[in-house]
mmCIF file of C-alpha atoms in Angstrom:
data_model
loop_
_atom_site.group_PDB
_atom_site.id
_atom_site.type_symbol
_atom_site.label_atom_id
_atom_site.label_comp_id
_atom_site.label_asym_id
_atom_site.label_seq_id
_atom_site.Cartn_x
_atom_site.Cartn_y
_atom_site.Cartn_z
ATOM 1 C CA MET E 834 17.499 28.575 -36.196
ATOM 2 C CA TYR E 835 20.474 27.893 -33.905
ATOM 3 C CA MET E 836 18.567 29.375 -30.937
ATOM 4 C CA LYS E 837 15.565 27.158 -31.707
ATOM 5 C CA LYS E 838 17.789 24.080 -31.592
ATOM 6 C CA ILE E 839 19.185 25.169 -28.232
ATOM 7 C CA PHE E 840 15.660 25.812 -26.921
ATOM 8 C CA TYR E 841 14.461 22.379 -28.118
ATOM 9 C CA SER E 842 17.472 20.652 -26.514
ATOM 10 C CA LEU E 843 16.862 22.513 -23.257
ATOM 11 C CA CYS E 844 13.173 21.524 -23.206
ATOM 12 C CA LEU E 845 14.092 17.907 -23.904
ATOM 13 C CA LEU E 846 16.650 17.972 -21.085
ATOM 14 C CA ILE E 847 14.091 19.391 -18.643
ATOM 15 C CA LEU E 848 11.456 16.842 -19.648
ATOM 16 C CA THR E 849 13.772 13.851 -19.351
ATOM 17 C CA SER E 850 15.403 15.052 -16.114
ATOM 18 C CA CYS E 851 11.983 15.332 -14.449
ATOM 19 C CA SER E 852 10.928 11.929 -15.725
ATOM 20 C CA PRO E 853 10.870 8.928 -13.355
ATOM 21 C CA TYR E 854 12.202 6.866 -16.269
ATOM 22 C CA THR E 855 15.799 6.354 -17.304
ATOM 23 C CA LEU E 856 16.991 5.923 -20.871
ATOM 24 C CA ILE E 857 19.301 2.924 -20.634
ATOM 25 C CA ASN E 858 20.493 2.819 -24.222
ATOM 26 C CA SER E 859 19.867 4.481 -27.565
ATOM 27 C CA GLU E 860 22.015 3.126 -30.356
ATOM 28 C CA VAL E 861 22.043 3.271 -34.167
ATOM 29 C CA TYR E 862 23.437 0.168 -35.879
ATOM 30 C CA ASN E 863 24.888 -0.561 -39.310
ATOM 31 C CA ASN E 864 25.215 3.168 -40.068
ATOM 32 C CA ALA E 865 21.459 3.283 -40.545
ATOM 33 C CA ASP E 866 19.883 6.490 -41.833
ATOM 34 C CA LEU E 867 16.518 6.390 -40.079
ATOM 35 C CA ALA E 868 15.483 9.685 -41.687
ATOM 36 C CA ALA E 869 15.562 7.938 -45.069
ATOM 37 C CA TYR E 870 12.576 5.818 -44.070
ATOM 38 C CA LYS E 871 9.193 7.434 -44.603
ATOM 39 C CA THR E 872 6.893 4.699 -43.287
ATOM 40 C CA PHE E 873 6.859 2.265 -40.364
ATOM 41 C CA ARG E 874 4.854 -0.560 -38.894
ATOM 42 C CA ILE E 875 4.648 -1.847 -35.328
ATOM 43 C CA VAL E 876 4.895 -5.568 -34.648
ATOM 44 C CA LYS E 877 1.496 -7.227 -34.116
ATOM 45 C CA PRO E 878 0.728 -9.650 -31.276
ATOM 46 C CA ASP E 879 -0.081 -12.450 -33.737
ATOM 47 C CA GLU E 880 3.465 -12.268 -35.151
ATOM 48 C CA GLY E 881 4.820 -13.913 -32.004
ATOM 49 C CA LYS E 882 4.186 -14.108 -28.262
ATOM 50 C CA LEU E 883 3.654 -11.205 -25.901
ATOM 51 C CA PRO E 884 6.468 -10.924 -23.341
ATOM 52 C CA PRO E 885 5.654 -12.226 -19.839
ATOM 53 C CA MET E 886 3.634 -9.730 -17.758
ATOM 54 C CA MET E 887 2.540 -7.804 -20.880
ATOM 55 C CA THR E 888 -1.203 -8.034 -21.448
ATOM 56 C CA ILE E 889 -2.890 -7.273 -24.756
ATOM 57 C CA ILE E 890 -4.081 -3.974 -23.251
ATOM 58 C CA ASP E 891 -0.487 -3.129 -22.291
ATOM 59 C CA TYR E 892 0.612 -3.916 -25.845
ATOM 60 C CA TYR E 893 -1.981 -1.551 -27.343
ATOM 61 C CA ASN E 894 -1.074 1.217 -24.882
ATOM 62 C CA ILE E 895 2.640 0.895 -25.700
ATOM 63 C CA ALA E 896 1.989 0.629 -29.446
ATOM 64 C CA TYR E 897 -0.248 3.711 -29.306
ATOM 65 C CA ALA E 898 2.483 5.732 -27.560
ATOM 66 C CA ILE E 899 5.154 4.568 -30.025
ATOM 67 C CA ARG E 900 2.868 5.354 -32.966
ATOM 68 C CA GLY E 901 2.371 8.884 -31.645
ATOM 69 C CA GLN E 902 6.118 9.455 -31.374
ATOM 70 C CA MET E 903 6.649 8.238 -34.940
ATOM 71 C CA LEU E 904 3.821 10.337 -36.393
ATOM 72 C CA ILE E 905 5.120 13.592 -34.877
ATOM 73 C CA ARG E 906 8.426 12.830 -36.567
ATOM 74 C CA GLY E 907 6.753 12.757 -39.965
ATOM 75 C CA TYR E 908 6.578 8.994 -40.488
ATOM 76 C CA LYS E 909 3.443 7.365 -41.902
ATOM 77 C CA GLU E 910 2.149 4.031 -40.656
ATOM 78 C CA SER E 911 1.851 1.380 -43.352
ATOM 79 C CA PRO E 912 1.340 -2.404 -43.121
ATOM 80 C CA GLU E 913 3.662 -2.727 -46.140
ATOM 81 C CA SER E 914 6.564 -0.804 -44.571
ATOM 82 C CA ASP E 915 10.032 -2.333 -44.474
ATOM 83 C CA LEU E 916 10.667 -0.535 -41.156
ATOM 84 C CA LEU E 917 9.428 -2.821 -38.380
ATOM 85 C CA ILE E 918 9.333 -1.683 -34.749
ATOM 86 C CA ASN E 919 9.583 -4.641 -32.388
ATOM 87 C CA ILE E 920 8.650 -4.306 -28.694
ATOM 88 C CA GLY E 921 10.363 -6.081 -25.796
ATOM 89 C CA LEU E 922 9.914 -6.232 -22.040
ATOM 90 C CA THR E 923 12.465 -7.505 -19.524
ATOM 91 C CA VAL E 924 11.350 -8.069 -15.939
ATOM 92 C CA GLN E 925 13.860 -8.510 -13.145
ATOM 93 C CA THR E 926 13.360 -8.971 -9.432
ATOM 94 C CA LYS E 927 15.215 -6.305 -7.466
ATOM 95 C CA ILE E 928 16.082 -6.584 -3.782
ATOM 96 C CA ASP E 929 16.832 -3.485 -1.717
ATOM 97 C CA THR E 930 18.997 -3.898 1.372
ATOM 98 C CA GLU E 931 20.291 -1.763 4.217
ATOM 99 C CA PRO E 932 23.102 -2.512 6.671
ATOM 100 C CA ALA E 933 21.752 -4.356 9.711
ATOM 101 C CA LEU E 934 22.134 -1.999 12.654
ATOM 102 C CA PRO E 935 23.798 -3.084 15.898
ATOM 103 C CA PRO E 936 21.421 -3.921 18.776
ATOM 104 C CA GLY E 937 20.174 -0.836 20.581
ATOM 105 C CA PHE E 938 21.316 1.522 17.793
ATOM 106 C CA TYR E 939 18.710 4.152 16.974
ATOM 107 C CA PRO E 940 17.223 3.242 13.564
ATOM 108 C CA TYR E 941 18.275 5.940 11.133
ATOM 109 C CA ASN E 942 16.394 4.285 8.291
ATOM 110 C CA GLY E 943 13.268 2.961 9.958
ATOM 111 C CA TYR E 944 14.256 -0.633 9.262
ATOM 112 C CA TYR E 945 15.690 -1.665 12.607
ATOM 113 C CA PRO E 946 15.498 -5.475 12.784
ATOM 114 C CA TYR E 947 13.942 -6.920 15.940
ATOM 115 C CA TYR E 948 14.797 -10.492 16.877
ATOM 116 C CA ILE E 949 13.518 -12.910 19.517
ATOM 117 C CA TYR E 950 16.867 -14.108 20.853
ATOM 118 C CA PRO E 951 19.092 -11.296 22.221
ATOM 119 C CA ARG E 952 21.182 -10.334 19.217
ATOM 120 C CA SER E 953 23.564 -8.364 21.411
ATOM 121 C CA LEU E 954 25.147 -11.682 22.393
ATOM 122 C CA TYR E 955 26.439 -12.452 18.914
ATOM 123 C CA TRP E 956 26.081 -9.494 16.529
ATOM 124 C CA GLN E 957 29.763 -8.442 16.729
ATOM 125 C CA SER E 958 30.813 -11.568 14.832
ATOM 126 C CA TYR E 959 28.706 -10.825 11.763
ATOM 127 C CA TYR E 960 27.580 -7.190 11.796
ATOM 128 C CA SER E 961 30.196 -5.806 9.396
ATOM 129 C CA ASN E 962 28.682 -7.760 6.482
ATOM 130 C CA ALA E 963 25.091 -8.100 7.637
ATOM 131 C CA LYS E 964 22.338 -6.754 5.429
ATOM 132 C CA LEU E 965 18.638 -6.380 6.021
ATOM 133 C CA ILE E 966 16.190 -6.794 3.137
ATOM 134 C CA THR E 967 14.002 -3.684 3.030
ATOM 135 C CA GLY E 968 12.074 -4.329 -0.161
ATOM 136 C CA ILE E 969 11.549 -6.807 -2.953
ATOM 137 C CA TYR E 970 10.031 -5.538 -6.177
ATOM 138 C CA LYS E 971 10.005 -6.135 -9.888
ATOM 139 C CA GLU E 972 11.622 -3.711 -12.314
ATOM 140 C CA GLY E 973 10.638 -3.664 -15.956
ATOM 141 C CA VAL E 974 12.731 -2.470 -18.882
ATOM 142 C CA LEU E 975 10.838 -1.558 -22.057
ATOM 143 C CA SER E 976 12.838 -1.950 -25.272
ATOM 144 C CA MET E 977 12.206 -1.323 -28.939
ATOM 145 C CA ASP E 978 14.151 -2.500 -31.968
ATOM 146 C CA PHE E 979 13.964 -0.949 -35.419
ATOM 147 C CA VAL E 980 14.599 -3.489 -38.151
ATOM 148 C CA ASN E 981 14.601 -3.380 -41.936
ATOM 149 C CA ILE E 982 12.468 -6.495 -42.020
ATOM 150 C CA LYS E 983 12.811 -6.984 -45.776
ATOM 151 C CA GLU E 984 16.605 -7.148 -45.603
ATOM 152 C CA LYS E 985 16.731 -8.442 -41.976
ATOM 153 C CA ILE E 986 19.062 -5.593 -40.942
ATOM 154 C CA PHE E 987 19.145 -4.274 -37.385
ATOM 155 C CA LEU E 988 18.888 -0.459 -37.457
ATOM 156 C CA TYR E 989 18.285 0.956 -33.997
ATOM 157 C CA SER E 990 17.583 -0.037 -30.401
ATOM 158 C CA ALA E 991 16.520 1.837 -27.263
ATOM 159 C CA SER E 992 15.526 0.807 -23.734
ATOM 160 C CA VAL E 993 13.943 2.607 -20.794
ATOM 161 C CA SER E 994 13.330 1.688 -17.159
ATOM 162 C CA THR E 995 11.285 1.269 -15.071
ATOM 163 C CA ILE E 996 8.010 0.561 -16.816
ATOM 164 C CA LEU E 997 6.519 -1.557 -14.024
ATOM 165 C CA ASP E 998 4.505 -0.169 -11.160
ATOM 166 C CA SER E 999 6.623 -1.531 -8.302
ATOM 167 C CA GLY E 1000 3.690 -1.522 -5.921
ATOM 168 C CA GLN E 1001 1.394 -3.567 -8.151
ATOM 169 C CA GLY E 1002 3.915 -5.601 -10.147
ATOM 170 C CA ALA E 1003 2.116 -4.671 -13.374
ATOM 171 C CA LEU E 1004 2.752 -2.239 -16.195
ATOM 172 C CA ARG E 1005 2.047 1.394 -15.433
ATOM 173 C CA ASN E 1006 -1.060 3.279 -16.533
ATOM 174 C CA VAL E 1007 -1.572 4.909 -19.940
ATOM 175 C CA SER E 1008 -0.275 8.342 -18.932
ATOM 176 C CA GLU E 1009 2.867 6.863 -17.392
ATOM 177 C CA ILE E 1010 3.452 4.606 -20.402
ATOM 178 C CA ASN E 1011 3.278 7.703 -22.622
ATOM 179 C CA GLN E 1012 5.939 9.376 -20.461
ATOM 180 C CA ALA E 1013 8.134 6.261 -20.555
ATOM 181 C CA VAL E 1014 7.876 6.034 -24.342
ATOM 182 C CA GLN E 1015 8.669 9.749 -24.635
ATOM 183 C CA THR E 1016 11.863 9.032 -22.692
ATOM 184 C CA LEU E 1017 12.443 5.984 -24.895
ATOM 185 C CA PHE E 1018 12.470 8.297 -27.942
ATOM 186 C CA SER E 1019 14.550 11.043 -26.301
ATOM 187 C CA GLY E 1020 17.704 9.804 -28.010
ATOM 188 C CA PHE E 1021 16.093 8.899 -31.317
ATOM 189 C CA PRO E 1022 18.094 10.444 -34.184
ATOM 190 C CA VAL E 1023 15.026 11.822 -36.005
ATOM 191 C CA LYS E 1024 13.522 14.708 -34.031
ATOM 192 C CA PRO E 1025 9.849 15.762 -34.017
ATOM 193 C CA LEU E 1026 8.777 18.111 -36.795
ATOM 194 C CA LYS E 1027 8.592 21.771 -35.774
ATOM 195 C CA ASN E 1028 4.886 22.106 -36.542
ATOM 196 C CA ASN E 1029 4.014 19.184 -34.226
ATOM 197 C CA SER E 1030 3.558 19.896 -30.544
ATOM 198 C CA GLY E 1031 2.155 16.582 -29.387
ATOM 199 C CA ASN E 1032 0.633 13.247 -30.285
#
């Protein structure tokens, strides 16, 4: 039994370390015993507004992945459940920069800035702080809250980044969303049942 726990932990570590997603937080609140709940329900789009940049298709893909993670942990989905899973999406614009290289310096990063006016005449007065923008992209953080909706008690929260496809500025495809949600659940206190190997 002890060896099985070590093996499971090792597999989880390998899976999450190879993942392009990062678990930002995983926190239990109010001393909640999430294993005491036997059923769950996922928030529906008509209970509020979808977050910006989340389409209805994105919602269903995320909800499907979350549902799969809950089912392999032995929970049953029920519209009457007190355990509500709420879904959130935060989108931030990220700007990557590199130090601006002195004129004539061989570009070590491929981002050598070329200017019209000879920069060699004035670069010494600003180079030490100069930065060159090398990329602007949007980063998305997917979050989920577990709430005892009957008693309005916050139970658990987790967040993972980055759920956006930086090249397209949209949510990632179904397979990638599944991987992100798997990372999202990597710190969840209730582990998958032993006789479940997948969704």
